[in-house]
PDB file of C-alpha atoms in Angstrom:
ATOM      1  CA  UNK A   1      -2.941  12.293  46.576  1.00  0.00           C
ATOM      2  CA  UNK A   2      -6.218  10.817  47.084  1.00  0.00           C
ATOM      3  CA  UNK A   3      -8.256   8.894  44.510  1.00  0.00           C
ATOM      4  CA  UNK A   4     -11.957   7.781  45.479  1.00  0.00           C
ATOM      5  CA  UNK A   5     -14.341   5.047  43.074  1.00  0.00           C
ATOM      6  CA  UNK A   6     -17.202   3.763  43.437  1.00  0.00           C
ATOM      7  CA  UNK A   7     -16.177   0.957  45.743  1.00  0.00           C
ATOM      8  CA  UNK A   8     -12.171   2.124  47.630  1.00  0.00           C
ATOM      9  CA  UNK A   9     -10.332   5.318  48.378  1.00  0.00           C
ATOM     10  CA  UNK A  10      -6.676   5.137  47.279  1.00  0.00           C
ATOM     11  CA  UNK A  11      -4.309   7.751  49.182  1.00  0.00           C
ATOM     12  CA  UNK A  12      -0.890   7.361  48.300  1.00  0.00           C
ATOM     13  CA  UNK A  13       1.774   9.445  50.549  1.00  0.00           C
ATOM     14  CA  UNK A  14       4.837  10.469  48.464  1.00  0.00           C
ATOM     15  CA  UNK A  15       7.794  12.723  48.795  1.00  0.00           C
ATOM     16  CA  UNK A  16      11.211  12.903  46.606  1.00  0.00           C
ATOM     17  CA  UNK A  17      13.021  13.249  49.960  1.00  0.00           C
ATOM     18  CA  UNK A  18      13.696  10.656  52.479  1.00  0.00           C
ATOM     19  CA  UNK A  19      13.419  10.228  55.934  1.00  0.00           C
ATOM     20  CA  UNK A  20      10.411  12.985  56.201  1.00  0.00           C
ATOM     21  CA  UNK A  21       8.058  10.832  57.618  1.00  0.00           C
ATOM     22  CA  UNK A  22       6.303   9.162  54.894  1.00  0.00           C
ATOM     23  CA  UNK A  23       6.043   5.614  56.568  1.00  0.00           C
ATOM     24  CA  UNK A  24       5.140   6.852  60.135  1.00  0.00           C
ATOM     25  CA  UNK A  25       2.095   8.644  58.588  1.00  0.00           C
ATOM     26  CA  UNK A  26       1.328   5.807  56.454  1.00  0.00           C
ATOM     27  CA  UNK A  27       0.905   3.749  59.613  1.00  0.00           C
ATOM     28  CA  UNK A  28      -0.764   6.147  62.068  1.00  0.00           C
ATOM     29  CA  UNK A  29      -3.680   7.165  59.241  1.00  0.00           C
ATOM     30  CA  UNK A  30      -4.162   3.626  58.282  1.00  0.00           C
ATOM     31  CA  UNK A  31      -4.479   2.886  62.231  1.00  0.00           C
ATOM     32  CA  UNK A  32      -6.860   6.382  62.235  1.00  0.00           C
ATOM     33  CA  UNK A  33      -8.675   4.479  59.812  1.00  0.00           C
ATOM     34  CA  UNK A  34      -9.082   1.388  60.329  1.00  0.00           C
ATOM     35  CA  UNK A  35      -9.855   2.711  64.054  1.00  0.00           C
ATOM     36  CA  UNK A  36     -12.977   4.239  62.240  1.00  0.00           C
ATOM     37  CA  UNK A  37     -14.256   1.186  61.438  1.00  0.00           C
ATOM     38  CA  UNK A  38     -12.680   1.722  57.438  1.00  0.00           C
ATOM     39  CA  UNK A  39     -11.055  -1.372  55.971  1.00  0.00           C
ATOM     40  CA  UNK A  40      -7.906  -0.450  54.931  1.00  0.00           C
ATOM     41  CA  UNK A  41      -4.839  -2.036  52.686  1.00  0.00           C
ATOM     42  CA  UNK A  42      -1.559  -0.485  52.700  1.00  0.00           C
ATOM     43  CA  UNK A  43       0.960  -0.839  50.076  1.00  0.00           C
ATOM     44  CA  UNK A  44       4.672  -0.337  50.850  1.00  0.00           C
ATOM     45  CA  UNK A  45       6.660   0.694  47.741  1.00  0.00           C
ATOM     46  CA  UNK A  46       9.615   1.743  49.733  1.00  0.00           C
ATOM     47  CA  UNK A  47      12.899  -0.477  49.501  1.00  0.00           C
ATOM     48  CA  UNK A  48      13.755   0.571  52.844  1.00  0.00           C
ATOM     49  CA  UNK A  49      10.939  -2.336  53.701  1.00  0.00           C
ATOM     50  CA  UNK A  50      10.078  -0.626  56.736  1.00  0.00           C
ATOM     51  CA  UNK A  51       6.138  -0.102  57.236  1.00  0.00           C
ATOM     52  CA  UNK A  52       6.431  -3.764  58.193  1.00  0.00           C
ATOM     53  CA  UNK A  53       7.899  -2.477  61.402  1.00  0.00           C
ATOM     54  CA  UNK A  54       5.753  -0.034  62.270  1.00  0.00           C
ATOM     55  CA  UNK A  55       2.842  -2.671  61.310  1.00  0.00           C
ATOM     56  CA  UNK A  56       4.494  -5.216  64.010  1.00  0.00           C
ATOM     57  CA  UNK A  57       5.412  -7.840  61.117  1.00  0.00           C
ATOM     58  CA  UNK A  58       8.268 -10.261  61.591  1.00  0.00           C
ATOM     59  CA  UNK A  59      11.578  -9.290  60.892  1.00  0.00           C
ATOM     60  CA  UNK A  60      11.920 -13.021  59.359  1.00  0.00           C
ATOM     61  CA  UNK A  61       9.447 -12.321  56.775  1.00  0.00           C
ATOM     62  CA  UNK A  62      10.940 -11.660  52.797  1.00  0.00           C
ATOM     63  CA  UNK A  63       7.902 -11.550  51.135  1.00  0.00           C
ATOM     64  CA  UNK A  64       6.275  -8.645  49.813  1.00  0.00           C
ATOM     65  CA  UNK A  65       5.116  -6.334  46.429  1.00  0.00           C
ATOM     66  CA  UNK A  66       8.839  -6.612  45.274  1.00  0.00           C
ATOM     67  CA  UNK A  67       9.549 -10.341  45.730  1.00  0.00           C
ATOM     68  CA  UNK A  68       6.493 -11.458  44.185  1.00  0.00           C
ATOM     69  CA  UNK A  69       6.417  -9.232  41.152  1.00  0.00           C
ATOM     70  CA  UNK A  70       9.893 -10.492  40.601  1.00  0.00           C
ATOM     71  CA  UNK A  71       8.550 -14.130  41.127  1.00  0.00           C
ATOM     72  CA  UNK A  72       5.685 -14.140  39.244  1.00  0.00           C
ATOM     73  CA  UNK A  73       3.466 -14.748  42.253  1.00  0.00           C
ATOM     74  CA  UNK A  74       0.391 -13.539  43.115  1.00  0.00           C
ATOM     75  CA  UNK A  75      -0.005  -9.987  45.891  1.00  0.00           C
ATOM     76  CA  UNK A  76      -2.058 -11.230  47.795  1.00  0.00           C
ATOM     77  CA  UNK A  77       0.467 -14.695  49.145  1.00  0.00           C
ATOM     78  CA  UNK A  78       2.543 -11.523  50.729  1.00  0.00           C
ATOM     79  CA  UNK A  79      -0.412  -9.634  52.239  1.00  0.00           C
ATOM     80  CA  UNK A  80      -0.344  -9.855  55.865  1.00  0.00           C
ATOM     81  CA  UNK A  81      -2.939  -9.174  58.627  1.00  0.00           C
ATOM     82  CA  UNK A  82      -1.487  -6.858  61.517  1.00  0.00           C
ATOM     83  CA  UNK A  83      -2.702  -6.710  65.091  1.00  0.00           C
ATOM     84  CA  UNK A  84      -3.987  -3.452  64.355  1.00  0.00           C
ATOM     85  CA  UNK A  85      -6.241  -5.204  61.726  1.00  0.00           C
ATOM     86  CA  UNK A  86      -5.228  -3.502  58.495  1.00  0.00           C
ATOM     87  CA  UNK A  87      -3.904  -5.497  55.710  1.00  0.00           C
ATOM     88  CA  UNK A  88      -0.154  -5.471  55.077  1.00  0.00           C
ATOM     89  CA  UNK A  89       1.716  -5.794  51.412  1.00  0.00           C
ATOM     90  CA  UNK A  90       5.293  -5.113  52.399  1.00  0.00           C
ATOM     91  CA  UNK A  91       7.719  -4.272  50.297  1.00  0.00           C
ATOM     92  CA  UNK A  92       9.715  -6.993  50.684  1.00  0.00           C
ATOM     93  CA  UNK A  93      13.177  -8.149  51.193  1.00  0.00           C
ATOM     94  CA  UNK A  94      15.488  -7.788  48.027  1.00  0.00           C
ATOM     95  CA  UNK A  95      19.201  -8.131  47.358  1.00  0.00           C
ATOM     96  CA  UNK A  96      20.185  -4.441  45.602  1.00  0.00           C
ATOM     97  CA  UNK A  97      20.449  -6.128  42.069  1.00  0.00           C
ATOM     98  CA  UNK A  98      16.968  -7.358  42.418  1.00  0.00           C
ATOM     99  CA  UNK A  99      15.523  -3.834  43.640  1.00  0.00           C
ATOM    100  CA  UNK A 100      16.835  -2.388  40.636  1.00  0.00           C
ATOM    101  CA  UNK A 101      15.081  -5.469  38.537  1.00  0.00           C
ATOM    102  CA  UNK A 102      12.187  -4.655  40.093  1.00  0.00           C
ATOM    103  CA  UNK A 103      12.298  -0.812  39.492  1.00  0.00           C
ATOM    104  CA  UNK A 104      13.057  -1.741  35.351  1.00  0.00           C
ATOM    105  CA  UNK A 105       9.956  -3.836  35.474  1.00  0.00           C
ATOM    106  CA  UNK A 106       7.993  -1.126  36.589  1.00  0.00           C
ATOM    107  CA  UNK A 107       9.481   1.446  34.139  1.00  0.00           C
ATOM    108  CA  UNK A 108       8.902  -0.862  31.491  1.00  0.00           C
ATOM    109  CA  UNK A 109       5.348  -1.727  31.834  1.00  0.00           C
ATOM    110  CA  UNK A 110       3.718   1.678  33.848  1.00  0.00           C
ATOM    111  CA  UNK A 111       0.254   0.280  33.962  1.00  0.00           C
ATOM    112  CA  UNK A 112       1.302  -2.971  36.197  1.00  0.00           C
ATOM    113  CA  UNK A 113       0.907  -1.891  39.919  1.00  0.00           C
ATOM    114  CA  UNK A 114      -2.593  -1.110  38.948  1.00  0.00           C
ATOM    115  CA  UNK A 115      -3.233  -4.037  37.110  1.00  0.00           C
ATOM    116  CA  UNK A 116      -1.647  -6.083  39.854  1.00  0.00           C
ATOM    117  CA  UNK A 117      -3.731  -4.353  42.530  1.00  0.00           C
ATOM    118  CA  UNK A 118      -6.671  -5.015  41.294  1.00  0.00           C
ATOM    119  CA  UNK A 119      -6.188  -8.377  41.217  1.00  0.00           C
ATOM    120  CA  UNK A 120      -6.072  -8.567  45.192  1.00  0.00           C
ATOM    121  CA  UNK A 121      -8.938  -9.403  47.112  1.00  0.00           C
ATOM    122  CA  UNK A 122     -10.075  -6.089  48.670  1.00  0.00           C
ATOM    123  CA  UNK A 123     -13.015  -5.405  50.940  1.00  0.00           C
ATOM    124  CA  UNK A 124     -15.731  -2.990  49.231  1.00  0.00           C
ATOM    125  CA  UNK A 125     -14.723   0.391  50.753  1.00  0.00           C
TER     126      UNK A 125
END
């Protein structure tokens, strides 16, 4: 799905299945993109926490979308740079109790991730 405004392009990759090749995608077109001189932002909503990998982020690193909505921090302390020079916002690292916290939250208030993303500090574009 692809969304375009005046000022960013939002294309989220989604499938019901796992382990079809959602995150390796993710990474190469945000590489393709950034490649192309785009600035690019990419959101990991999978618990599986894995984009960080394929973004070369530290295995040490907790911190992400999941953490901080739990928290009550702000996005954009858990957005990384990668060498490739995309912006990162991992998933993060949870405990199964607290993924499942963090999956209520967003059932109960649908209108958050957008509300939260629009907070972060994105380049025009």
């Amino acid at each position: 799905m692809t969304v375009a405004t005046a000022a960013t392009t939002v294309v989220a990759v989604v499938s019901p299945k796992g382990g079809v090749g959602k995150t390796t995608v993710v990474a190469n077109l945000a590489a393709a993109l950034v490649d192309s001189g785009r600035p690019v932002t990419v959101v990991d909503l999978d618990p599986q926490n894995a984009l960080r990998l394929h973004l070369q982020m530290s295995l040490d690193e907790s911190r992400g979308i999941a953490v901080q909505a739990l928290q009550g921090l702000p996005l954009a302390e858990a957005c990384f740079d990668s060498p490739q020079g995309l912006k990162v916002l991992p998933y993060g690292t949870l405990a199964e109790a607290d993924r499942r916290d963090f999956e209520r939250m967003l059932d109960g208030d649908p209108t958050w991730l957008s509300r939260s993303l629009a907070e972060l500090p994105l380049p025009a574009g």
